C-alpha atoms as a PDB file:
ATOM      1  CA  UNK A   1      97.224 122.464 105.600  1.00  0.00           C
ATOM      2  CA  UNK A   2      99.491 120.772 103.060  1.00  0.00           C
ATOM      3  CA  UNK A   3     102.418 118.876 104.509  1.00  0.00           C
ATOM      4  CA  UNK A   4     105.148 116.780 102.920  1.00  0.00           C
ATOM      5  CA  UNK A   5     107.262 114.565 105.144  1.00  0.00           C
ATOM      6  CA  UNK A   6     110.337 112.767 103.839  1.00  0.00           C
ATOM      7  CA  UNK A   7     111.877 109.736 105.472  1.00  0.00           C
ATOM      8  CA  UNK A   8     114.386 106.998 104.758  1.00  0.00           C
ATOM      9  CA  UNK A   9     117.609 108.967 104.760  1.00  0.00           C
ATOM     10  CA  UNK A  10     120.681 107.868 106.622  1.00  0.00           C
ATOM     11  CA  UNK A  11     124.368 107.064 106.573  1.00  0.00           C
ATOM     12  CA  UNK A  12     125.466 104.399 104.100  1.00  0.00           C
ATOM     13  CA  UNK A  13     128.604 103.296 102.299  1.00  0.00           C
ATOM     14  CA  UNK A  14     129.391 103.812  98.646  1.00  0.00           C
ATOM     15  CA  UNK A  15     127.591 101.216  96.546  1.00  0.00           C
ATOM     16  CA  UNK A  16     124.736 100.803  99.018  1.00  0.00           C
ATOM     17  CA  UNK A  17     121.062 101.545  98.404  1.00  0.00           C
ATOM     18  CA  UNK A  18     118.452 103.657 100.132  1.00  0.00           C
ATOM     19  CA  UNK A  19     114.759 104.169  99.569  1.00  0.00           C
ATOM     20  CA  UNK A  20     113.354 107.568 100.393  1.00  0.00           C
ATOM     21  CA  UNK A  21     109.664 108.080 101.015  1.00  0.00           C
ATOM     22  CA  UNK A  22     107.548 111.199 100.947  1.00  0.00           C
ATOM     23  CA  UNK A  23     104.126 111.293 102.547  1.00  0.00           C
ATOM     24  CA  UNK A  24     101.799 114.078 101.482  1.00  0.00           C
ATOM     25  CA  UNK A  25      98.841 115.184 103.544  1.00  0.00           C
ATOM     26  CA  UNK A  26      96.297 117.968 103.538  1.00  0.00           C
ATOM     27  CA  UNK A  27      94.997 117.275 100.048  1.00  0.00           C
ATOM     28  CA  UNK A  28      95.416 114.789  97.239  1.00  0.00           C
ATOM     29  CA  UNK A  29      97.940 115.363  94.476  1.00  0.00           C
ATOM     30  CA  UNK A  30      96.791 112.814  91.946  1.00  0.00           C
ATOM     31  CA  UNK A  31      96.720 115.488  89.243  1.00  0.00           C
ATOM     32  CA  UNK A  32     100.172 116.888  90.018  1.00  0.00           C
ATOM     33  CA  UNK A  33     103.619 115.783  89.093  1.00  0.00           C
ATOM     34  CA  UNK A  34     105.932 115.035  92.024  1.00  0.00           C
ATOM     35  CA  UNK A  35     109.655 115.583  92.223  1.00  0.00           C
ATOM     36  CA  UNK A  36     112.788 115.059  94.247  1.00  0.00           C
ATOM     37  CA  UNK A  37     115.546 117.610  94.631  1.00  0.00           C
ATOM     38  CA  UNK A  38     118.703 117.682  96.688  1.00  0.00           C
ATOM     39  CA  UNK A  39     121.059 120.208  98.176  1.00  0.00           C
ATOM     40  CA  UNK A  40     124.620 119.512  99.219  1.00  0.00           C
ATOM     41  CA  UNK A  41     126.508 121.807 101.618  1.00  0.00           C
ATOM     42  CA  UNK A  42     127.621 124.976  99.854  1.00  0.00           C
ATOM     43  CA  UNK A  43     125.784 124.096  96.655  1.00  0.00           C
ATOM     44  CA  UNK A  44     122.579 125.100  94.934  1.00  0.00           C
ATOM     45  CA  UNK A  45     119.509 122.913  95.171  1.00  0.00           C
ATOM     46  CA  UNK A  46     119.472 120.600  92.171  1.00  0.00           C
ATOM     47  CA  UNK A  47     116.914 118.494  90.396  1.00  0.00           C
ATOM     48  CA  UNK A  48     117.034 114.741  90.974  1.00  0.00           C
ATOM     49  CA  UNK A  49     113.920 113.196  89.463  1.00  0.00           C
ATOM     50  CA  UNK A  50     110.279 113.887  88.715  1.00  0.00           C
ATOM     51  CA  UNK A  51     107.239 111.823  87.885  1.00  0.00           C
ATOM     52  CA  UNK A  52     104.172 112.868  85.945  1.00  0.00           C
ATOM     53  CA  UNK A  53     100.767 112.814  87.600  1.00  0.00           C
ATOM     54  CA  UNK A  54      99.870 109.374  86.229  1.00  0.00           C
ATOM     55  CA  UNK A  55     103.326 107.863  86.590  1.00  0.00           C
ATOM     56  CA  UNK A  56     103.652 107.622  82.844  1.00  0.00           C
ATOM     57  CA  UNK A  57     106.622 109.915  82.352  1.00  0.00           C
ATOM     58  CA  UNK A  58     109.756 109.983  84.451  1.00  0.00           C
ATOM     59  CA  UNK A  59     112.402 112.638  84.263  1.00  0.00           C
ATOM     60  CA  UNK A  60     115.874 112.159  85.754  1.00  0.00           C
ATOM     61  CA  UNK A  61     118.960 114.276  86.052  1.00  0.00           C
ATOM     62  CA  UNK A  62     121.731 112.790  83.939  1.00  0.00           C
ATOM     63  CA  UNK A  63     123.898 111.729  86.866  1.00  0.00           C
ATOM     64  CA  UNK A  64     120.993 109.783  88.409  1.00  0.00           C
ATOM     65  CA  UNK A  65     119.872 107.883  85.333  1.00  0.00           C
ATOM     66  CA  UNK A  66     120.259 104.151  85.793  1.00  0.00           C
ATOM     67  CA  UNK A  67     120.836 104.477  89.540  1.00  0.00           C
ATOM     68  CA  UNK A  68     117.711 106.231  90.885  1.00  0.00           C
ATOM     69  CA  UNK A  69     114.081 105.288  90.362  1.00  0.00           C
ATOM     70  CA  UNK A  70     111.114 107.487  91.210  1.00  0.00           C
ATOM     71  CA  UNK A  71     107.664 106.029  91.796  1.00  0.00           C
ATOM     72  CA  UNK A  72     104.386 107.033  93.376  1.00  0.00           C
ATOM     73  CA  UNK A  73     101.371 105.548  95.106  1.00  0.00           C
ATOM     74  CA  UNK A  74      98.499 107.905  94.367  1.00  0.00           C
ATOM     75  CA  UNK A  75      96.048 105.926  96.477  1.00  0.00           C
ATOM     76  CA  UNK A  76      98.103 106.715  99.556  1.00  0.00           C
ATOM     77  CA  UNK A  77      99.645 110.055  98.539  1.00  0.00           C
ATOM     78  CA  UNK A  78     103.176 108.648  98.632  1.00  0.00           C
ATOM     79  CA  UNK A  79     106.241 109.234  96.472  1.00  0.00           C
ATOM     80  CA  UNK A  80     109.396 107.153  96.572  1.00  0.00           C
ATOM     81  CA  UNK A  81     112.966 107.514  95.432  1.00  0.00           C
ATOM     82  CA  UNK A  82     114.918 104.284  95.166  1.00  0.00           C
ATOM     83  CA  UNK A  83     118.630 105.077  95.122  1.00  0.00           C
ATOM     84  CA  UNK A  84     121.067 102.368  94.142  1.00  0.00           C
ATOM     85  CA  UNK A  85     124.833 102.309  93.777  1.00  0.00           C
ATOM     86  CA  UNK A  86     125.165 105.411  95.898  1.00  0.00           C
ATOM     87  CA  UNK A  87     128.266 107.561  95.613  1.00  0.00           C
ATOM     88  CA  UNK A  88     129.857 110.006  98.061  1.00  0.00           C
ATOM     89  CA  UNK A  89     128.804 112.852  95.748  1.00  0.00           C
ATOM     90  CA  UNK A  90     125.168 111.876  96.381  1.00  0.00           C
ATOM     91  CA  UNK A  91     125.531 113.178  99.921  1.00  0.00           C
ATOM     92  CA  UNK A  92     122.906 115.893 100.389  1.00  0.00           C
ATOM     93  CA  UNK A  93     119.593 116.774 101.944  1.00  0.00           C
ATOM     94  CA  UNK A  94     116.870 115.332  99.744  1.00  0.00           C
ATOM     95  CA  UNK A  95     113.544 117.128  99.341  1.00  0.00           C
ATOM     96  CA  UNK A  96     110.290 116.039  97.797  1.00  0.00           C
ATOM     97  CA  UNK A  97     108.048 118.578  96.143  1.00  0.00           C
ATOM     98  CA  UNK A  98     104.660 118.907  94.486  1.00  0.00           C
ATOM     99  CA  UNK A  99     104.505 120.374  90.996  1.00  0.00           C
ATOM    100  CA  UNK A 100     101.944 123.044  90.120  1.00  0.00           C
ATOM    101  CA  UNK A 101     100.952 121.044  87.019  1.00  0.00           C
ATOM    102  CA  UNK A 102     100.813 117.412  85.882  1.00  0.00           C
ATOM    103  CA  UNK A 103     104.155 117.577  84.038  1.00  0.00           C
ATOM    104  CA  UNK A 104     107.482 116.340  85.368  1.00  0.00           C
ATOM    105  CA  UNK A 105     109.696 119.339  84.711  1.00  0.00           C
ATOM    106  CA  UNK A 106     113.090 119.866  86.399  1.00  0.00           C
ATOM    107  CA  UNK A 107     112.714 123.552  87.332  1.00  0.00           C
ATOM    108  CA  UNK A 108     112.286 124.043  91.071  1.00  0.00           C
ATOM    109  CA  UNK A 109     110.206 127.185  90.445  1.00  0.00           C
ATOM    110  CA  UNK A 110     107.489 124.928  88.997  1.00  0.00           C
ATOM    111  CA  UNK A 111     106.967 123.293  92.388  1.00  0.00           C
ATOM    112  CA  UNK A 112     104.624 124.767  94.956  1.00  0.00           C
ATOM    113  CA  UNK A 113     104.955 122.596  98.062  1.00  0.00           C
ATOM    114  CA  UNK A 114     108.145 121.319  99.659  1.00  0.00           C
ATOM    115  CA  UNK A 115     109.069 118.989 102.466  1.00  0.00           C
ATOM    116  CA  UNK A 116     111.663 119.663 105.142  1.00  0.00           C
ATOM    117  CA  UNK A 117     114.160 117.226 103.697  1.00  0.00           C
ATOM    118  CA  UNK A 118     115.958 114.078 104.781  1.00  0.00           C
ATOM    119  CA  UNK A 119     119.723 113.758 105.071  1.00  0.00           C
ATOM    120  CA  UNK A 120     121.560 111.207 102.969  1.00  0.00           C
ATOM    121  CA  UNK A 121     125.240 110.690 103.698  1.00  0.00           C
ATOM    122  CA  UNK A 122     127.365 108.333 101.627  1.00  0.00           C
ATOM    123  CA  UNK A 123     130.806 107.438 102.905  1.00  0.00           C
ATOM    124  CA  UNK A 124     133.611 106.248 100.662  1.00  0.00           C
END
Protein backbone atom coordinates (compact mmCIF):
# COMPACT_ATOMS: atom_id res chain seq x y z
CA UNK A 1 0.00 0.00 0.00
CA UNK A 2 1.47 3.34 -1.07
CA UNK A 3 1.62 5.98 1.62
CA UNK A 4 2.97 9.52 1.66
CA UNK A 5 3.45 11.25 4.99
CA UNK A 6 4.33 14.93 5.24
CA UNK A 7 5.92 16.54 8.25
CA UNK A 8 7.64 19.75 9.28
CA UNK A 9 4.75 22.17 9.18
CA UNK A 10 4.02 24.61 11.95
CA UNK A 11 3.40 28.17 13.03
CA UNK A 12 6.13 30.67 12.16
CA UNK A 13 6.53 34.41 11.69
CA UNK A 14 6.94 36.22 8.41
CA UNK A 15 10.53 35.95 7.22
CA UNK A 16 11.14 32.63 8.96
CA UNK A 17 12.01 29.32 7.31
CA UNK A 18 10.56 25.84 7.42
CA UNK A 19 11.62 22.55 5.91
CA UNK A 20 8.89 20.14 4.95
CA UNK A 21 9.57 16.46 4.49
CA UNK A 22 7.62 13.78 2.70
CA UNK A 23 8.27 10.11 3.34
CA UNK A 24 7.00 7.65 0.76
CA UNK A 25 6.45 4.00 1.49
CA UNK A 26 4.93 0.99 -0.20
CA UNK A 27 7.11 1.16 -3.29
CA UNK A 28 10.02 3.12 -4.68
CA UNK A 29 9.48 6.20 -6.82
CA UNK A 30 12.92 6.65 -8.27
CA UNK A 31 11.45 6.83 -11.78
CA UNK A 32 8.73 9.34 -10.91
CA UNK A 33 8.75 13.06 -10.53
CA UNK A 34 7.65 14.36 -7.13
CA UNK A 35 5.76 17.53 -6.36
CA UNK A 36 4.45 19.82 -3.68
CA UNK A 37 1.09 21.54 -3.78
CA UNK A 38 -0.76 23.69 -1.29
CA UNK A 39 -4.29 24.69 -0.49
CA UNK A 40 -5.30 27.74 1.49
CA UNK A 41 -8.75 28.07 3.09
CA UNK A 42 -11.38 28.87 0.48
CA UNK A 43 -8.93 28.51 -2.40
CA UNK A 44 -8.12 25.93 -5.03
CA UNK A 45 -5.16 23.62 -4.60
CA UNK A 46 -2.17 25.18 -6.32
CA UNK A 47 1.16 23.99 -7.60
CA UNK A 48 4.23 24.85 -5.53
CA UNK A 49 7.18 22.93 -6.91
CA UNK A 50 8.13 19.70 -8.65
CA UNK A 51 11.30 17.75 -9.20
CA UNK A 52 12.10 15.36 -12.02
CA UNK A 53 12.86 11.73 -11.27
CA UNK A 54 16.63 12.24 -11.28
CA UNK A 55 16.59 15.64 -9.59
CA UNK A 56 17.87 17.26 -12.74
CA UNK A 57 14.94 19.54 -13.47
CA UNK A 58 13.08 21.65 -10.95
CA UNK A 59 9.86 23.45 -11.63
CA UNK A 60 8.55 26.21 -9.36
CA UNK A 61 5.49 28.38 -9.29
CA UNK A 62 6.46 31.98 -9.95
CA UNK A 63 5.68 33.22 -6.45
CA UNK A 64 7.95 30.56 -4.92
CA UNK A 65 11.00 31.06 -7.12
CA UNK A 66 13.99 32.20 -5.11
CA UNK A 67 12.31 31.37 -1.79
CA UNK A 68 11.48 27.64 -1.99
CA UNK A 69 13.78 24.76 -2.86
CA UNK A 70 12.66 21.23 -3.65
CA UNK A 71 15.00 18.27 -3.28
CA UNK A 72 14.80 14.51 -3.00
CA UNK A 73 16.65 11.57 -1.52
CA UNK A 74 15.85 8.62 -3.76
CA UNK A 75 17.81 6.18 -1.61
CA UNK A 76 15.41 6.81 1.25
CA UNK A 77 12.24 7.71 -0.68
CA UNK A 78 12.17 11.24 0.74
CA UNK A 79 11.23 14.60 -0.75
CA UNK A 80 11.88 17.95 0.87
CA UNK A 81 10.64 21.48 0.49
CA UNK A 82 12.85 24.15 1.99
CA UNK A 83 10.83 27.33 2.44
CA UNK A 84 12.63 30.56 3.20
CA UNK A 85 11.44 34.11 3.72
CA UNK A 86 7.93 32.92 4.41
CA UNK A 87 5.01 35.28 3.95
CA UNK A 88 1.52 35.28 5.47
CA UNK A 89 0.13 34.39 2.03
CA UNK A 90 2.10 31.12 2.20
CA UNK A 91 -0.29 29.93 4.89
CA UNK A 92 -1.87 26.71 3.63
CA UNK A 93 -1.94 22.96 3.93
CA UNK A 94 1.00 21.59 1.98
CA UNK A 95 0.76 18.26 0.16
CA UNK A 96 3.38 16.10 -1.47
CA UNK A 97 2.48 13.99 -4.46
CA UNK A 98 3.93 11.39 -6.80
CA UNK A 99 3.80 12.06 -10.52
CA UNK A 100 2.66 9.36 -12.94
CA UNK A 101 5.75 10.01 -15.09
CA UNK A 102 9.34 11.19 -14.65
CA UNK A 103 8.57 14.80 -15.63
CA UNK A 104 8.04 17.68 -13.23
CA UNK A 105 4.81 19.15 -14.55
CA UNK A 106 2.59 21.53 -12.53
CA UNK A 107 -0.80 19.94 -13.29
CA UNK A 108 -2.25 18.17 -10.26
CA UNK A 109 -4.06 15.70 -12.55
CA UNK A 110 -0.65 14.30 -13.50
CA UNK A 111 -0.09 13.09 -9.94
CA UNK A 112 -1.34 9.73 -8.77
CA UNK A 113 -0.54 9.52 -5.06
CA UNK A 114 -1.07 12.20 -2.43
CA UNK A 115 -0.24 12.68 1.21
CA UNK A 116 -2.61 13.96 3.87
CA UNK A 117 -0.92 17.32 4.12
CA UNK A 118 0.85 19.38 6.76
CA UNK A 119 -0.32 22.78 7.96
CA UNK A 120 1.92 25.80 7.54
CA UNK A 121 0.81 29.02 9.19
CA UNK A 122 2.76 32.24 8.78
CA UNK A 123 1.90 35.15 11.02
CA UNK A 124 2.64 38.75 10.13
